[in-house]
């Protein structure tokens, strides 16, 4: 197994932009709690096609104003160059220096009329327009992106994003640590030496987790699915099992050289805090 070059272990937390005032108030409280853990940055998702453009922007600017580095996600599907240029300018003008650059997924049935096909084109465009200003993170798929023809093509496509100028990658969440270690190994063997930060999805329930994992190509191992199903409506049992499982996963990743962890918080603090407390970080 290839151990990645030592980087200081960094933690980042991802939120989605709240839709309601109630959601915004709740996210404020969550952010304050997570800010105490001294994260490297908070990131905020972006609805493909620009559906959350203003709300992502407002959330990012608010985070930055509270003294924490904020990384907006930016997806390019169905977008024009003029659109992306305007968004980049807004972020530049507001002192934002990190971006998570993605293709995004359009809702089914919606056709893309955009000027970008894949995330590597977005990375290239950001570099053309803004030089080295932004630290660019891209997505990585240790368990293979669901639309990829095969693992080789998917890896080549990932490499294109790095060659276009990505500084770091955040993975889709996974529960098979081996998939991550093999991916990191493959990067090392192919001269890709950017940090590959594992994306971590805490487990708090399972119906939604199964549905979401099906869509995004994250494998829920059979034994794990059977254990979770066995708990039925017993939420406390699901959470206790999920906490133990994800803590062990994180510990193993960090022990074997992962450069940090990126938590998909789903706008909740408690599950992430519990994992980090267990890890004594
Ligand atoms: P790409 O890297 O473009 O890859 C997409 C597919 O196309 C892959 O199958 C790849 O193999 C293939 N491909 C790539 N380049 C080429 C090429 N040049 N030629 C042929 N095939 C190619 N979605 C959102 O809408 N908003 C978000 O905020 C968001 N945040 C995310 C954060 C993280 C950390 C991750 C892992 C995912 C996130 N997503 C988000 C989901 C993401 O948009 C989807 O997974 C999407 O399907 C792929 O995006 P990508 O940037 O990885 O695309």
mmCIF file of C-alpha atoms and ligand atoms in Angstrom, residues 14 43-49 73-77 100-106 117-121 138-141 144-150 153-158 160-161 169-173 199 216 262 264, ligand 1:
data_model
loop_
_atom_site.group_PDB
_atom_site.id
_atom_site.type_symbol
_atom_site.label_atom_id
_atom_site.label_comp_id
_atom_site.label_asym_id
_atom_site.label_seq_id
_atom_site.Cartn_x
_atom_site.Cartn_y
_atom_site.Cartn_z
ATOM 1 C CA UNK A 14 -19.627 20.490 3.871
ATOM 2 C CA UNK A 43 -17.640 24.159 1.888
ATOM 3 C CA UNK A 44 -21.090 24.917 0.495
ATOM 4 C CA UNK A 45 -22.759 22.918 -2.277
ATOM 5 C CA UNK A 46 -24.124 24.379 -5.493
ATOM 6 C CA UNK A 47 -27.262 23.148 -7.259
ATOM 7 C CA UNK A 48 -26.445 21.970 -10.789
ATOM 8 C CA UNK A 49 -27.621 24.456 -13.396
ATOM 9 C CA UNK A 73 -18.788 24.376 -4.836
ATOM 10 C CA UNK A 74 -19.259 25.348 -8.460
ATOM 11 C CA UNK A 75 -20.778 23.014 -11.003
ATOM 12 C CA UNK A 76 -20.532 23.743 -14.707
ATOM 13 C CA UNK A 77 -23.201 21.556 -16.301
ATOM 14 C CA UNK A 100 -14.660 22.890 -5.314
ATOM 15 C CA UNK A 101 -14.995 22.506 -9.098
ATOM 16 C CA UNK A 102 -17.534 19.987 -10.372
ATOM 17 C CA UNK A 103 -19.528 18.985 -13.371
ATOM 18 C CA UNK A 104 -22.765 18.446 -11.420
ATOM 19 C CA UNK A 105 -25.805 16.367 -12.355
ATOM 20 C CA UNK A 106 -28.854 17.736 -14.064
ATOM 21 C CA UNK A 117 -19.196 19.007 -20.700
ATOM 22 C CA UNK A 118 -16.908 17.826 -17.922
ATOM 23 C CA UNK A 119 -15.268 19.137 -14.775
ATOM 24 C CA UNK A 120 -11.776 19.161 -16.352
ATOM 25 C CA UNK A 121 -13.043 21.883 -18.707
ATOM 26 C CA UNK A 138 -12.121 18.351 -7.542
ATOM 27 C CA UNK A 139 -14.166 15.207 -6.947
ATOM 28 C CA UNK A 140 -12.616 11.715 -6.957
ATOM 29 C CA UNK A 141 -14.370 8.329 -7.053
ATOM 30 C CA UNK A 144 -15.799 4.558 -9.781
ATOM 31 C CA UNK A 145 -18.231 7.239 -10.940
ATOM 32 C CA UNK A 146 -21.603 5.634 -11.791
ATOM 33 C CA UNK A 147 -21.593 6.921 -15.397
ATOM 34 C CA UNK A 148 -18.035 5.838 -16.170
ATOM 35 C CA UNK A 149 -17.641 3.084 -18.756
ATOM 36 C CA UNK A 150 -14.992 1.420 -16.575
ATOM 37 C CA UNK A 153 -11.529 5.523 -18.205
ATOM 38 C CA UNK A 154 -12.723 7.025 -14.955
ATOM 39 C CA UNK A 155 -9.166 7.248 -13.656
ATOM 40 C CA UNK A 156 -7.953 8.848 -16.900
ATOM 41 C CA UNK A 157 -10.762 11.369 -16.596
ATOM 42 C CA UNK A 158 -9.820 12.096 -13.003
ATOM 43 C CA UNK A 160 -7.400 15.178 -16.713
ATOM 44 C CA UNK A 161 -8.728 17.339 -13.863
ATOM 45 C CA UNK A 169 -9.365 16.078 -4.487
ATOM 46 C CA UNK A 170 -12.211 15.133 -2.187
ATOM 47 C CA UNK A 171 -13.658 11.676 -2.662
ATOM 48 C CA UNK A 172 -17.219 10.535 -2.931
ATOM 49 C CA UNK A 173 -18.046 8.854 0.380
ATOM 50 C CA UNK A 199 -15.190 12.222 1.942
ATOM 51 C CA UNK A 216 -24.094 8.286 -6.459
ATOM 52 C CA UNK A 262 -13.988 15.999 4.557
ATOM 53 C CA UNK A 264 -20.654 15.535 4.470
HETATM 54 P P1 LIG B 1 -16.479 14.778 -14.018
HETATM 55 O O1 LIG B 1 -15.133 14.736 -13.422
HETATM 56 O O2 LIG B 1 -16.702 15.621 -15.214
HETATM 57 O O3 LIG B 1 -16.899 13.266 -14.323
HETATM 58 C C1 LIG B 1 -18.243 12.917 -14.676
HETATM 59 C C2 LIG B 1 -18.275 11.646 -15.520
HETATM 60 O O4 LIG B 1 -17.769 11.931 -16.836
HETATM 61 C C3 LIG B 1 -17.399 10.515 -14.993
HETATM 62 O O5 LIG B 1 -18.047 9.301 -15.305
HETATM 63 C C4 LIG B 1 -16.101 10.654 -15.789
HETATM 64 O O6 LIG B 1 -15.415 9.414 -15.917
HETATM 65 C C5 LIG B 1 -16.615 11.166 -17.123
HETATM 66 N N1 LIG B 1 -15.671 12.115 -17.751
HETATM 67 C C6 LIG B 1 -15.009 13.125 -17.142
HETATM 68 N N2 LIG B 1 -14.257 13.813 -18.001
HETATM 69 C C7 LIG B 1 -14.433 13.235 -19.214
HETATM 70 C C8 LIG B 1 -13.934 13.509 -20.512
HETATM 71 N N3 LIG B 1 -13.081 14.543 -20.699
HETATM 72 N N4 LIG B 1 -14.343 12.687 -21.523
HETATM 73 C C9 LIG B 1 -15.202 11.662 -21.305
HETATM 74 N N5 LIG B 1 -15.718 11.368 -20.090
HETATM 75 C C10 LIG B 1 -15.351 12.150 -19.068
HETATM 76 N N6 LIG B 1 -22.964 17.955 -7.379
HETATM 77 C C11 LIG B 1 -23.615 19.130 -7.423
HETATM 78 O O7 LIG B 1 -24.507 19.306 -8.272
HETATM 79 N N7 LIG B 1 -23.323 20.159 -6.560
HETATM 80 C C12 LIG B 1 -22.351 20.042 -5.630
HETATM 81 O O8 LIG B 1 -22.108 20.976 -4.865
HETATM 82 C C13 LIG B 1 -21.620 18.807 -5.558
HETATM 83 N N8 LIG B 1 -20.613 18.646 -4.679
HETATM 84 C C14 LIG B 1 -19.868 17.489 -4.702
HETATM 85 C C15 LIG B 1 -18.751 17.378 -3.859
HETATM 86 C C16 LIG B 1 -17.962 16.232 -3.870
HETATM 87 C C17 LIG B 1 -16.757 16.154 -2.978
HETATM 88 C C18 LIG B 1 -18.319 15.140 -4.724
HETATM 89 C C19 LIG B 1 -17.505 13.872 -4.725
HETATM 90 C C20 LIG B 1 -19.420 15.235 -5.547
HETATM 91 C C21 LIG B 1 -20.194 16.408 -5.570
HETATM 92 N N9 LIG B 1 -21.284 16.579 -6.428
HETATM 93 C C22 LIG B 1 -21.974 17.768 -6.470
HETATM 94 C C23 LIG B 1 -21.711 15.468 -7.297
HETATM 95 C C24 LIG B 1 -21.042 15.554 -8.687
HETATM 96 O O9 LIG B 1 -21.461 16.713 -9.360
HETATM 97 C C25 LIG B 1 -21.489 14.302 -9.457
HETATM 98 O O10 LIG B 1 -20.856 13.174 -8.923
HETATM 99 C C26 LIG B 1 -21.307 14.376 -10.968
HETATM 100 O O11 LIG B 1 -21.982 13.253 -11.540
HETATM 101 C C27 LIG B 1 -19.873 14.322 -11.454
HETATM 102 O O12 LIG B 1 -19.192 15.457 -11.173
HETATM 103 P P2 LIG B 1 -17.600 15.510 -11.409
HETATM 104 O O13 LIG B 1 -17.169 16.874 -11.133
HETATM 105 O O14 LIG B 1 -16.939 14.408 -10.703
HETATM 106 O O15 LIG B 1 -17.595 15.219 -12.988
#
